[in-house]
Structures are given as structure tokens and as C-alpha cells.
Amino acid sequence: MKTATLASIALAISISAAPAQTIGVSMSDLDKFRTALLNGVVSHGQTISGLKLVTESAKGDNELQKKQVQQFVADKVDAIIVAVSDGDLGPQMTKIAADAGIPLIYINNIPSNLMDLPDNQVVVASNEKESGTLETKQVCTLLKGKGRVVVLMGEPFHAAARARTQDISDVIATPDCKGLQIVERQAAYWSSDYADQQMQEWLSAGVKFDAVIANNDEMALGAIRAMKRNNIPMKDVVVAGVDATDDALAAMVAGDLDVTILQSAVGQGAAAVDAAVKLIRKEKVPRENNVPFELVTPENIATYLPKSQ
């Protein structure tokens, strides 16, 4: 799949006799998954006649993202899709859009004001209770319910990071998995480089572990890179991530990654665009719109290779 341009782009999708509609899209950043997420929005938008997308990346800057949404309002777009890095930005984003009467769709990350969203603001994401639970249950199965685990977390204030990390603890608290022990747990901010650095620190400190459970694939791959650099046989460690990115699936085919969970960037992107179009038409859309997660392992990876992000 082609990588989206990081700079602002205006994409005229097609020409129609119907009035043109414009959707502003602001991504908090464009890492591997969020680039796939943006591509999912753009590719689905291309199927809708008369639709124009204006996309922006905030490059990890919350203030810049607020300014982007304010600019969308000033430009009088018909709807806004926003992927915030911090759910606590929700109340501010909601007010900006609500004051202008413009529909707002939160994608991938759940805003802290979820229960207070007005009727023309919705969330398109995946139920994070599924992601960390599926991931950790599979690790537990592979370790036969016993072993030492290190955990790599995403951004501390990201709802998905908090939920996936809690899922890990919840699974380990069950009778079948109570033999698992978390020996280290640190944030690596969804980044392969940070995860590489954190894993190197653990290895240098002599931390012993049987599995790595990461909140996303990028961190799992960073941990793998560090372990391989230190000549640790990957067959001796269970490594799990979330997202089923191209790189993660390649690592699984190579025998380095044991578990990933498909979070469908394509599915979330399409659902966000569909929700935006419906809200523009004043149609009713549920407040929460969940795109299911799916367990991916070496045993079923062939099924997922054609639909990876």
C-alpha cells in the first residue's frame, strides 16, 4: 500500500452532479499504523462520488492538531475526522466542532468525553478489551500458563495503551494464566526505536523473561531487533504485538514474531468515512462504532497476508 504524504494534501476524489462534500482529516502523527489508518480513510473516500478529503498530520504536536481542526472549521468543511494521540484532547476538539455545528468523528482513539459527545459526534475504533485479551491469552497458551513476562506499553495517556495493558493484567489474574509473572513494564511510546532501547536496557541489566507482550507491533519489532542483536534465539522467547502490519506479518513468516492482533486500519478508515457522510446527511450514527480485532498466528497467517496493512 502506498504511504500517504506527510504534508497536507488536498485530494479531489471524483466529480459528480451532486454537491461536493469536504471532509477534513487530522492525524496525530503518521507512524506505521496511523499511516495505514489514513490510507484506509483515503482509499475508501475514493469510492464515494463528489467527496474531497483534506488531510493533515500534527506530527505529534497536540497544539498543532488543535490549530488544524480550527482551520478546518474556518474553511467550512462538512465534517472532520480526527485521530488524537491523547484522549484528554477530546473535550477541546468536541467544543471546536460543536460550536461550528460540524460533525466530528474520532478515529482509533477514544476521547475522554465519550459519554458527553453531542449527537453529531461519534467514535470509530476497536474494542480494546479484545486486543490485549486475545494477545495475552495466546501468550499464556504458548507458555502453558507459566513464565516471566516483560510488557512494552504505548503512550501512557492513550486509551488503547491503558486498555491493552490492563487486559494483560486481567488475563494473568485468571486461573489458567496465574503462573505468568510480569517482571518489567515500561512505556515505549508505540516506537520500535524506544522499544529497542528499552529491551537493550533490560538485557544489559540481566532481566530474565520468557515472553514480550507489546501494545503494538512496532514495539514488538523493536524488541526483536534488540534481542537478535544480542544473539538471543527467537525460538526461546514468545513475542506478541498488535496491529498485523506488513512488517509484523513478515516477522511472523520469518519465525521471529509469535502473535499479533489484526486491528483493521482499512476497516476503521472506511467506517469513519461512512460515518462522516451519514452525519453530513443528518442521518443517525451510533456513538460507538467498533471494528473487531482478530487473532493472527503462524497457523492462520496465510489468511491475513492479502489483507494486511
Coordinates of C-alpha atoms in Angstrom, one line a residue, residues 19-255:
P19 CA -22.9 19.0 -4.3
A20 CA -19.3 18.3 -3.4
Q21 CA -18.6 17.5 0.2
T22 CA -15.3 18.1 2.0
I23 CA -14.0 16.1 5.0
G24 CA -11.0 17.4 6.9
V25 CA -8.8 14.7 8.4
S26 CA -6.3 15.3 11.1
M27 CA -3.9 12.5 12.2
S28 CA -1.9 13.0 15.5
D29 CA 1.1 11.5 13.7
L30 CA 2.0 9.1 10.9
D31 CA 3.7 6.1 12.3
K32 CA 3.3 2.7 10.6
F33 CA -0.3 2.1 11.8
R34 CA -1.6 5.6 11.6
T35 CA -0.3 5.9 8.1
A36 CA -2.2 2.7 7.3
L37 CA -5.2 4.3 9.0
L38 CA -5.0 7.4 6.9
N39 CA -4.6 5.3 3.8
G40 CA -7.8 3.4 4.8
V41 CA -9.7 6.7 5.0
V42 CA -8.3 7.9 1.7
S43 CA -8.9 4.7 -0.2
H44 CA -12.5 4.4 0.9
G45 CA -13.0 8.1 0.1
Q46 CA -12.0 7.4 -3.4
T47 CA -15.1 5.2 -3.8
I48 CA -17.5 8.0 -2.9
S49 CA -18.6 10.3 -5.7
G50 CA -18.1 14.0 -5.2
L51 CA -16.1 13.7 -2.0
K52 CA -13.0 15.8 -1.2
L53 CA -10.6 15.0 1.6
V54 CA -8.1 17.4 3.1
T55 CA -5.6 15.6 5.2
E56 CA -3.1 16.8 7.8
S57 CA -0.5 15.3 10.2
A58 CA 0.1 17.0 13.5
K59 CA 3.5 15.3 13.8
G60 CA 2.9 14.5 17.5
D61 CA 2.1 18.2 18.4
N62 CA -1.3 18.5 20.2
E63 CA -1.4 22.2 19.8
L64 CA -0.8 21.9 16.1
Q65 CA -3.6 19.4 15.8
K66 CA -6.0 21.8 17.6
K67 CA -5.0 24.5 15.1
Q68 CA -5.6 22.1 12.2
V69 CA -9.1 21.4 13.4
Q70 CA -9.7 25.1 13.9
Q71 CA -8.6 25.7 10.3
F72 CA -11.0 23.0 9.1
V73 CA -13.7 24.9 10.8
A74 CA -12.6 28.2 9.3
D75 CA -12.5 26.5 5.9
K76 CA -16.1 25.4 6.5
V77 CA -15.6 21.7 5.8
D78 CA -18.6 19.5 6.0
A79 CA -17.2 17.0 8.6
I80 CA -14.0 16.4 10.5
I81 CA -12.2 13.1 11.2
V82 CA -9.6 13.3 13.9
A83 CA -7.2 10.8 15.4
V84 CA -5.9 12.2 18.7
S85 CA -2.9 10.9 20.5
D86 CA -4.3 11.8 23.8
G87 CA -8.0 11.1 24.6
D88 CA -7.9 14.1 27.0
L89 CA -7.9 16.3 24.0
G90 CA -11.5 15.2 23.3
P91 CA -13.3 18.0 25.2
Q92 CA -11.4 20.7 23.3
M93 CA -11.9 19.1 19.9
T94 CA -15.5 18.5 20.7
K95 CA -16.1 22.1 21.6
I96 CA -14.3 23.4 18.5
A97 CA -16.5 21.3 16.2
A98 CA -19.7 21.6 18.2
D99 CA -19.5 25.4 18.3
A100 CA -19.3 25.4 14.5
G101 CA -22.0 22.8 14.1
I102 CA -19.7 20.5 12.1
P103 CA -19.9 16.7 12.6
L104 CA -16.8 15.2 14.2
I105 CA -15.6 11.6 14.0
Y106 CA -12.9 10.4 16.4
I107 CA -11.0 7.5 14.8
N108 CA -8.9 4.9 16.6
N109 CA -8.5 6.6 20.0
I110 CA -11.5 7.1 22.3
P111 CA -11.9 10.7 23.7
S112 CA -12.2 11.1 27.5
N113 CA -15.6 12.8 27.0
L114 CA -17.1 9.9 25.1
M115 CA -20.3 9.8 27.2
D116 CA -20.8 13.6 26.7
L117 CA -20.5 13.7 22.9
P118 CA -23.3 15.6 21.0
D119 CA -25.4 13.7 18.5
N120 CA -23.3 14.7 15.5
Q121 CA -20.0 13.4 17.1
V122 CA -19.1 9.7 17.1
V123 CA -16.2 7.3 17.7
V124 CA -14.9 4.7 15.2
A125 CA -12.4 2.3 16.9
S126 CA -12.0 -1.2 18.0
N127 CA -12.9 -2.7 21.4
E128 CA -9.5 -2.7 23.2
K129 CA -10.8 -5.3 25.6
E130 CA -10.4 -7.8 22.7
S131 CA -6.9 -6.8 21.6
G132 CA -4.9 -7.2 24.8
T133 CA -7.0 -10.1 25.9
L134 CA -6.6 -12.1 22.7
E135 CA -2.9 -11.3 22.6
T136 CA -2.2 -12.3 26.3
K137 CA -4.4 -15.4 26.2
Q138 CA -2.3 -16.7 23.2
V139 CA 0.9 -16.0 25.0
C140 CA -0.4 -17.8 28.0
T141 CA -1.3 -20.8 25.8
L142 CA 2.2 -20.8 24.2
L143 CA 3.9 -20.7 27.7
K144 CA 1.5 -23.3 29.1
G145 CA 0.4 -20.9 31.8
K146 CA 3.8 -20.3 33.3
G147 CA 6.6 -17.9 32.7
R148 CA 8.2 -14.4 33.2
V149 CA 6.8 -11.6 31.1
V150 CA 8.0 -8.1 30.1
V151 CA 5.5 -5.6 28.9
L152 CA 6.1 -2.7 26.4
M153 CA 3.3 0.0 26.7
G154 CA 2.3 2.7 24.2
E155 CA 1.8 6.4 25.1
P156 CA 0.7 6.5 28.8
F157 CA -2.3 8.7 28.1
H158 CA -3.5 6.8 25.1
A159 CA -6.7 5.0 25.8
A160 CA -5.6 1.9 23.8
A161 CA -2.3 1.7 25.7
R162 CA -4.1 1.8 29.0
A163 CA -6.7 -0.7 28.0
R164 CA -4.3 -3.2 26.4
T165 CA -2.0 -3.1 29.4
Q166 CA -5.0 -3.6 31.8
D167 CA -6.1 -6.6 29.6
I168 CA -2.7 -8.2 30.2
S169 CA -3.1 -7.9 33.9
D170 CA -6.7 -9.2 33.7
V171 CA -5.7 -12.3 31.8
I172 CA -2.8 -13.1 34.1
A173 CA -5.2 -12.9 37.0
T174 CA -7.3 -15.8 35.6
P175 CA -6.8 -19.3 37.0
D176 CA -5.3 -20.7 33.7
C177 CA -2.7 -17.9 33.5
K178 CA -1.9 -17.1 37.1
G179 CA 1.5 -18.8 36.6
L180 CA 2.6 -15.8 34.5
Q181 CA 4.6 -13.1 36.2
I182 CA 5.2 -9.5 34.9
V183 CA 8.8 -8.8 35.8
E184 CA 9.2 -5.5 33.9
R185 CA 6.7 -3.0 32.4
Q186 CA 7.8 0.2 30.7
A187 CA 6.4 2.7 28.1
A188 CA 8.0 2.7 24.7
Y189 CA 5.5 5.1 23.1
W190 CA 4.4 2.9 20.2
S191 CA 8.0 3.2 18.8
S192 CA 10.3 0.5 17.6
D193 CA 13.4 2.6 18.5
Y194 CA 12.2 3.2 22.0
A195 CA 11.3 -0.4 22.4
D196 CA 14.8 -1.4 21.1
Q197 CA 16.4 0.9 23.6
Q198 CA 14.2 -0.4 26.5
M199 CA 14.9 -4.0 25.6
Q200 CA 18.6 -3.3 25.5
E201 CA 18.4 -1.8 29.0
W202 CA 16.6 -4.9 30.3
L203 CA 19.1 -7.2 28.7
S204 CA 22.1 -5.2 30.0
A205 CA 20.5 -5.3 33.5
G206 CA 20.2 -9.1 33.3
V207 CA 16.4 -9.2 33.3
K208 CA 15.2 -12.8 32.6
F209 CA 12.0 -13.3 30.7
D210 CA 10.1 -15.9 28.6
A211 CA 7.8 -13.5 26.7
V212 CA 7.5 -10.0 25.5
I213 CA 3.9 -8.6 25.3
A214 CA 3.8 -5.3 23.4
N215 CA 0.9 -2.9 23.0
N216 CA 1.6 -2.7 19.3
D217 CA 3.7 -4.4 16.6
E218 CA 6.2 -1.6 16.2
M219 CA 7.4 -2.1 19.8
A220 CA 7.4 -5.9 19.4
L221 CA 9.6 -5.5 16.3
G222 CA 12.0 -3.1 18.2
A223 CA 12.3 -5.6 21.0
I224 CA 13.0 -8.4 18.5
R225 CA 15.7 -6.2 16.9
A226 CA 17.5 -5.7 20.2
M227 CA 17.2 -9.4 21.2
K228 CA 18.7 -10.6 17.8
R229 CA 21.5 -8.1 18.2
N230 CA 22.3 -9.7 21.5
N231 CA 22.2 -13.2 19.9
I232 CA 19.1 -14.4 21.7
P233 CA 17.4 -17.2 19.8
M234 CA 13.9 -16.1 18.9
K235 CA 12.6 -19.7 19.3
D236 CA 13.3 -19.2 23.1
V237 CA 11.1 -16.2 23.5
V238 CA 7.4 -15.7 22.8
V239 CA 6.9 -12.2 21.3
A240 CA 3.4 -10.6 20.8
G241 CA 2.2 -7.4 19.3
V242 CA -1.0 -5.8 18.0
D243 CA -1.9 -4.4 14.5
A244 CA -0.9 -7.1 12.0
T245 CA 1.2 -4.6 10.0
D246 CA 3.1 -5.7 6.9
D247 CA 6.4 -5.7 8.9
A248 CA 4.9 -7.7 11.7
L249 CA 3.5 -10.4 9.3
A250 CA 6.9 -10.6 7.6
A251 CA 8.5 -11.1 11.0
M252 CA 6.0 -13.8 11.8
V253 CA 6.7 -15.6 8.5
A254 CA 10.4 -15.4 9.4
G255 CA 9.7 -17.1 12.7

